[in-house]
Short mmCIF file of C-alpha atoms in Angstrom, two decimals:
data_model
loop_
_atom_site.label_atom_id
_atom_site.label_comp_id
_atom_site.label_asym_id
_atom_site.label_seq_id
_atom_site.Cartn_x
_atom_site.Cartn_y
_atom_site.Cartn_z
CA MET I 234 140.97 111.25 169.12
CA GLY I 235 142.07 114.84 169.12
CA THR I 236 144.29 116.57 171.59
CA THR I 237 143.82 120.05 173.63
CA THR I 238 146.62 122.18 174.43
CA GLN I 239 146.98 125.53 176.23
CA TYR I 240 149.21 127.98 174.75
CA THR I 241 150.48 131.45 176.23
CA VAL I 242 150.63 133.79 173.26
CA SER I 243 151.70 137.41 173.35
CA PRO I 244 150.24 139.41 170.54
CA ASP I 245 151.79 143.06 170.27
CA GLY I 246 149.91 145.42 172.55
CA ILE I 247 147.69 143.05 173.91
CA GLY I 248 149.97 140.77 176.31
CA PRO I 249 150.19 137.30 177.33
CA VAL I 250 146.67 136.01 176.52
CA GLU I 251 146.02 131.90 177.52
CA VAL I 252 144.55 130.01 174.27
CA SER I 253 143.06 126.62 174.22
CA VAL I 254 143.74 124.58 171.05
CA ALA I 255 142.25 121.55 169.76
CA GLU I 256 143.98 119.55 167.04
CA HIS I 257 143.16 116.43 164.98
CA GLY I 258 145.32 114.79 162.29
CA SER I 259 148.76 115.73 160.92
CA GLY I 260 149.68 116.98 157.50
CA GLN I 261 149.19 120.43 156.08
CA PRO I 262 147.97 122.48 158.99
CA PHE I 263 144.99 124.14 158.64
CA LEU I 264 143.46 126.79 161.35
CA LEU I 265 139.76 126.57 161.65
CA LEU I 266 137.69 129.49 163.54
CA HIS I 267 134.33 129.37 165.01
CA GLY I 268 131.80 131.90 164.92
CA GLY I 269 129.68 132.92 167.88
CA ALA I 270 127.80 129.91 167.89
CA GLY I 271 131.13 128.69 169.80
CA PRO I 272 133.62 126.07 169.45
CA GLN I 273 131.57 123.12 169.50
CA SER I 274 129.97 124.61 166.28
CA VAL I 275 133.35 123.37 164.50
CA THR I 276 134.25 120.44 166.80
CA GLU I 277 132.80 117.56 164.41
CA PHE I 278 133.92 119.29 161.01
CA ALA I 279 137.56 119.50 162.38
CA GLU I 280 137.16 115.62 163.10
CA LYS I 281 135.54 114.84 159.81
CA PHE I 282 138.22 116.98 158.36
CA ALA I 283 141.42 115.43 159.51
CA ALA I 284 139.77 111.96 159.28
CA ALA I 285 138.88 112.54 155.31
CA HIS I 286 142.17 114.21 154.29
CA ASP I 287 145.52 114.22 155.38
CA VAL I 288 145.69 117.12 157.07
CA ARG I 289 146.27 118.79 160.57
CA VAL I 290 143.30 120.75 161.90
CA LEU I 291 143.84 123.46 164.93
CA THR I 292 140.73 124.64 166.45
CA PRO I 293 141.30 127.44 168.69
CA THR I 294 138.52 128.65 171.34
CA HIS I 295 138.26 132.42 171.22
CA PRO I 296 139.03 133.78 174.67
CA GLY I 297 135.60 134.37 176.28
CA PHE I 298 133.86 131.56 174.66
CA GLY I 299 133.37 128.22 175.96
CA GLY I 300 134.15 129.29 179.30
CA THR I 301 137.46 130.75 178.95
CA ALA I 302 138.81 133.75 180.10
CA ARG I 303 139.03 136.93 177.61
CA PRO I 304 141.65 139.71 178.88
CA GLU I 305 140.24 142.83 178.83
CA ALA I 306 142.75 144.32 176.32
CA LEU I 307 141.62 141.55 174.14
CA ALA I 308 138.19 143.13 172.64
CA THR I 309 138.33 143.41 169.00
CA VAL I 310 138.18 141.16 165.91
CA SER I 311 141.50 142.47 164.57
CA GLY I 312 142.95 141.84 168.00
CA LEU I 313 141.99 138.41 167.62
CA ALA I 314 143.33 138.12 164.24
CA ALA I 315 147.01 139.55 165.97
CA LEU I 316 146.71 136.51 168.23
CA TYR I 317 145.99 133.80 166.03
CA GLY I 318 148.99 135.67 163.64
CA ALA I 319 151.37 135.43 166.84
CA LEU I 320 150.12 131.60 167.61
CA LEU I 321 150.98 130.68 164.29
CA ASP I 322 154.25 132.22 164.76
CA GLN I 323 154.80 130.50 168.09
CA LEU I 324 154.19 127.26 166.42
CA GLU I 325 156.16 127.76 163.38
CA LEU I 326 153.60 126.85 161.01
CA ALA I 327 153.74 127.19 157.25
CA ASP I 328 151.73 126.80 154.27
CA VAL I 329 148.63 127.34 156.66
CA THR I 330 145.14 127.57 155.24
CA VAL I 331 142.84 129.48 157.34
CA ILE I 332 139.37 128.52 157.42
CA GLY I 333 136.42 130.69 159.42
CA ASN I 334 132.59 130.71 159.76
CA SER I 335 130.51 133.86 160.80
CA MET I 336 132.49 135.90 163.08
CA GLY I 337 135.49 133.26 162.29
CA GLY I 338 135.31 134.57 158.82
CA TRP I 339 135.59 138.12 159.47
CA ILE I 340 139.00 136.92 161.96
CA THR I 341 140.10 134.84 158.65
CA ALA I 342 139.81 138.10 156.80
CA GLU I 343 142.02 140.10 159.22
CA ILE I 344 144.48 137.33 159.63
CA ALA I 345 144.94 137.65 155.84
CA LEU I 346 145.42 141.30 155.85
CA LEU I 347 148.12 140.79 158.42
CA LYS I 348 149.74 139.23 154.99
CA SER I 349 151.63 136.60 157.01
CA PRO I 350 154.09 134.27 154.70
CA ARG I 351 152.95 131.38 156.94
CA VAL I 352 149.22 131.94 155.50
CA SER I 353 148.58 130.50 151.96
CA GLY I 354 145.17 130.62 151.34
CA ILE I 355 141.51 131.33 153.14
CA VAL I 356 138.39 129.87 153.14
CA LEU I 357 135.42 132.47 154.28
CA ILE I 358 132.15 130.34 155.08
CA ASP I 359 129.07 132.62 155.20
CA ALA I 360 131.47 135.06 157.03
CA VAL I 361 130.50 138.33 158.34
CA GLY I 362 132.21 141.39 158.80
CA ILE I 363 131.59 143.82 156.10
CA GLU I 364 129.13 146.33 155.16
CA VAL I 365 126.56 145.80 152.43
CA PRO I 366 124.19 148.57 151.92
CA GLY I 367 120.78 146.92 151.80
CA HIS I 368 121.94 143.75 152.47
CA PRO I 369 122.66 143.87 157.07
CA VAL I 370 123.41 141.39 158.91
CA ALA I 371 120.65 140.04 160.99
CA ASP I 372 120.85 141.86 164.31
CA PHE I 373 121.31 138.60 166.60
CA PHE I 374 121.11 140.10 169.75
CA SER I 375 117.54 141.31 169.18
CA LEU I 376 116.16 137.70 168.13
CA SER I 377 114.83 134.79 170.39
CA MET I 378 116.61 131.66 170.02
CA ASP I 379 113.94 130.34 167.94
CA GLN I 380 114.49 133.03 165.33
CA VAL I 381 118.06 132.40 165.26
CA PHE I 382 117.42 128.81 164.66
CA GLU I 383 115.19 129.85 161.42
CA LEU I 384 117.14 132.14 160.35
CA SER I 385 120.56 129.83 160.47
CA PHE I 386 119.33 126.83 159.16
CA HIS I 387 117.89 125.49 155.86
CA ASN I 388 116.30 122.67 158.23
CA PRO I 389 116.38 124.08 161.75
CA GLU I 390 114.69 121.20 163.36
CA PRO I 391 117.67 118.91 163.95
CA PHE I 392 119.59 121.90 165.71
CA ARG I 393 116.97 123.11 167.57
CA PHE I 394 116.82 123.41 171.47
CA ASP I 395 115.07 125.49 174.25
CA PRO I 396 118.38 127.05 176.21
CA ALA I 397 116.40 127.07 179.34
CA THR I 398 116.25 123.38 179.24
CA LEU I 399 120.38 123.52 179.57
CA PRO I 400 122.11 122.67 183.10
CA PRO I 401 123.05 126.11 184.90
CA ALA I 402 126.67 125.65 183.72
CA ALA I 403 125.91 125.32 180.12
CA GLN I 404 123.68 128.41 180.45
CA ALA I 405 126.56 130.12 181.99
CA VAL I 406 128.86 129.20 179.26
CA ALA I 407 126.38 130.33 176.53
CA ALA I 408 126.05 133.75 178.34
CA GLY I 409 129.93 134.11 178.28
CA ASN I 410 129.73 133.57 174.76
CA ARG I 411 126.94 136.17 173.54
CA THR I 412 128.99 138.34 175.96
CA ALA I 413 132.53 137.96 174.17
CA LEU I 414 130.74 137.92 170.91
CA ALA I 415 129.30 141.44 171.65
CA ALA I 416 132.68 142.38 172.95
CA TYR I 417 134.70 141.35 169.74
CA ALA I 418 132.20 141.99 166.99
CA GLY I 419 129.75 144.53 168.30
CA THR I 420 125.94 144.46 167.96
CA GLY I 421 126.48 145.30 164.31
CA MET I 422 128.64 142.30 163.38
CA SER I 423 130.68 144.63 160.79
CA ASP I 424 133.54 146.93 160.35
CA PRO I 425 132.78 149.87 157.64
CA THR I 426 136.42 149.86 157.05
CA LEU I 427 136.81 146.20 156.07
CA ALA I 428 135.89 145.66 152.37
CA ALA I 429 138.06 148.61 151.24
CA ARG I 430 141.06 147.15 152.81
CA LEU I 431 140.38 143.66 151.36
CA ARG I 432 141.02 144.81 147.92
CA ALA I 433 144.58 144.84 149.39
CA LEU I 434 144.59 141.08 149.01
CA GLU I 435 146.28 138.89 147.23
CA ILE I 436 145.94 135.30 148.51
CA PRO I 437 143.78 132.50 147.11
CA THR I 438 140.06 132.73 148.91
CA LEU I 439 137.33 130.64 148.70
CA VAL I 440 133.82 132.16 149.84
CA LEU I 441 131.45 129.63 150.32
CA TRP I 442 127.80 130.33 150.99
CA GLY I 443 124.91 128.44 152.10
CA ASP I 444 122.17 129.29 149.72
CA SER I 445 119.49 129.31 152.40
CA ASP I 446 121.05 131.89 155.29
CA ARG I 447 119.06 134.73 156.11
CA ILE I 448 121.73 135.78 158.92
CA VAL I 449 124.07 137.05 155.87
CA ASP I 450 122.06 136.50 152.49
CA THR I 451 123.61 135.20 149.41
CA ASP I 452 124.14 138.84 148.07
CA TYR I 453 126.10 139.60 150.98
CA GLY I 454 128.09 136.83 150.29
CA ARG I 455 128.67 137.74 146.73
CA ALA I 456 130.00 141.15 148.03
CA TYR I 457 132.22 139.44 150.12
CA ALA I 458 133.83 137.98 147.26
CA ALA I 459 133.74 140.55 145.07
CA ALA I 460 135.92 142.83 147.52
CA ILE I 461 138.61 140.35 147.31
CA PRO I 462 140.49 140.37 144.14
CA MET I 463 141.39 136.48 143.93
CA ALA I 464 138.10 135.24 145.60
CA ARG I 465 136.06 132.50 144.32
CA PHE I 466 132.31 132.24 145.01
CA GLN I 467 130.52 129.06 145.58
CA LEU I 468 127.23 128.52 146.97
CA LEU I 469 126.41 125.47 148.96
CA THR I 470 122.44 123.70 148.53
CA ASP I 471 120.16 123.53 150.86
CA THR I 472 122.49 125.30 153.56
CA GLY I 473 121.98 128.05 156.26
CA HIS I 474 124.40 130.03 157.93
CA SER I 475 126.75 126.94 159.62
CA PRO I 476 127.36 124.86 156.42
CA GLN I 477 130.21 122.99 158.68
CA LEU I 478 127.42 121.69 160.79
CA GLU I 479 124.28 121.30 158.45
CA THR I 480 126.18 120.16 155.01
CA PRO I 481 129.69 119.36 156.02
CA ASP I 482 130.12 117.08 153.25
CA GLN I 483 129.54 119.82 150.47
CA VAL I 484 131.92 122.14 152.72
CA LEU I 485 134.77 119.41 152.17
CA ARG I 486 134.28 118.89 149.00
CA ALA I 487 134.33 122.75 147.91
CA ILE I 488 137.66 122.92 149.50
CA ARG I 489 139.14 119.95 147.75
CA ASP I 490 137.90 120.88 144.56
CA SER I 491 139.40 124.23 144.97
CA ALA I 492 142.94 122.72 146.11
CA ASP I 493 142.48 120.53 143.11
CA THR I 494 141.71 123.27 140.49
CA ASP I 495 144.24 126.15 141.73
CA SER I 496 147.65 125.32 141.63
CA SER I 497 148.84 128.42 143.75
CA TRP I 498 146.47 126.93 146.65
CA GLY I 499 148.04 125.80 149.68
CA GLY I 500 151.64 125.47 148.18
CA ALA I 501 152.72 122.87 145.52
CA ASP I 502 152.05 119.67 146.89
CA THR I 503 148.36 120.41 147.72
CA ASP I 504 146.67 118.06 145.19
CA SER I 505 148.84 114.92 146.12
CA SER I 506 149.22 115.57 150.02
CA ALA I 507 146.34 117.76 152.00
CA PHE I 508 143.73 116.57 149.98
CA ALA I 509 144.56 112.73 148.95
CA HIS I 510 141.47 111.15 147.85
#
């Protein structure tokens, strides 16, 4: 079983922020960042990842998601990146790999751009954040939930539900998630400056993309990888926008294989410790 801890973190220019962080396992640290679907979209994957490998997986809830409070001063993806950079400093973590899905991938890219010596690699899973001409991010805020499921999954049936059937408290959390997503990412889910800034990155990067993702298509994913000098791109089969939900074993395998083939990934001991078979 994992544990959940409340931290008070004070990133520069934002002030004290309360952050709830779930933690599973022990070993090399991985920071796992959820997207607009909320913290529950990475919970099972965090447990599976920690159980499959000798790793420590930390999964924060972005303030404003999951029924948590969001300070008014925290209203951008770069602000979230600063928050998590300060959290890594506070916890004195080293050799951290940051993994993010969707908006969490965008936060991951911004964390990498902070060039913290604590971060040794990143994994972007169907990330949003860049602008790719002719390949816009789907307008989530104009879609019905049914349309979101259709665009998000290779096979939406196991994941589909009617939000109207949720208890009032759960509906309130979902509404809060939507508000927080709009505050951080905007309705366009992109920053026109990001792709150019990514050219300055010199960090091992794995870009994983579901071949059936219609929130951000595979050409968008390839453009993301092309923007980062050390990035490696890999398609995941029969998978949509949330591979950690739909095909978690493919994600685990891809991360492990990347570590096995890249000695610069996650430090010299990666093969023997972090991804012991």
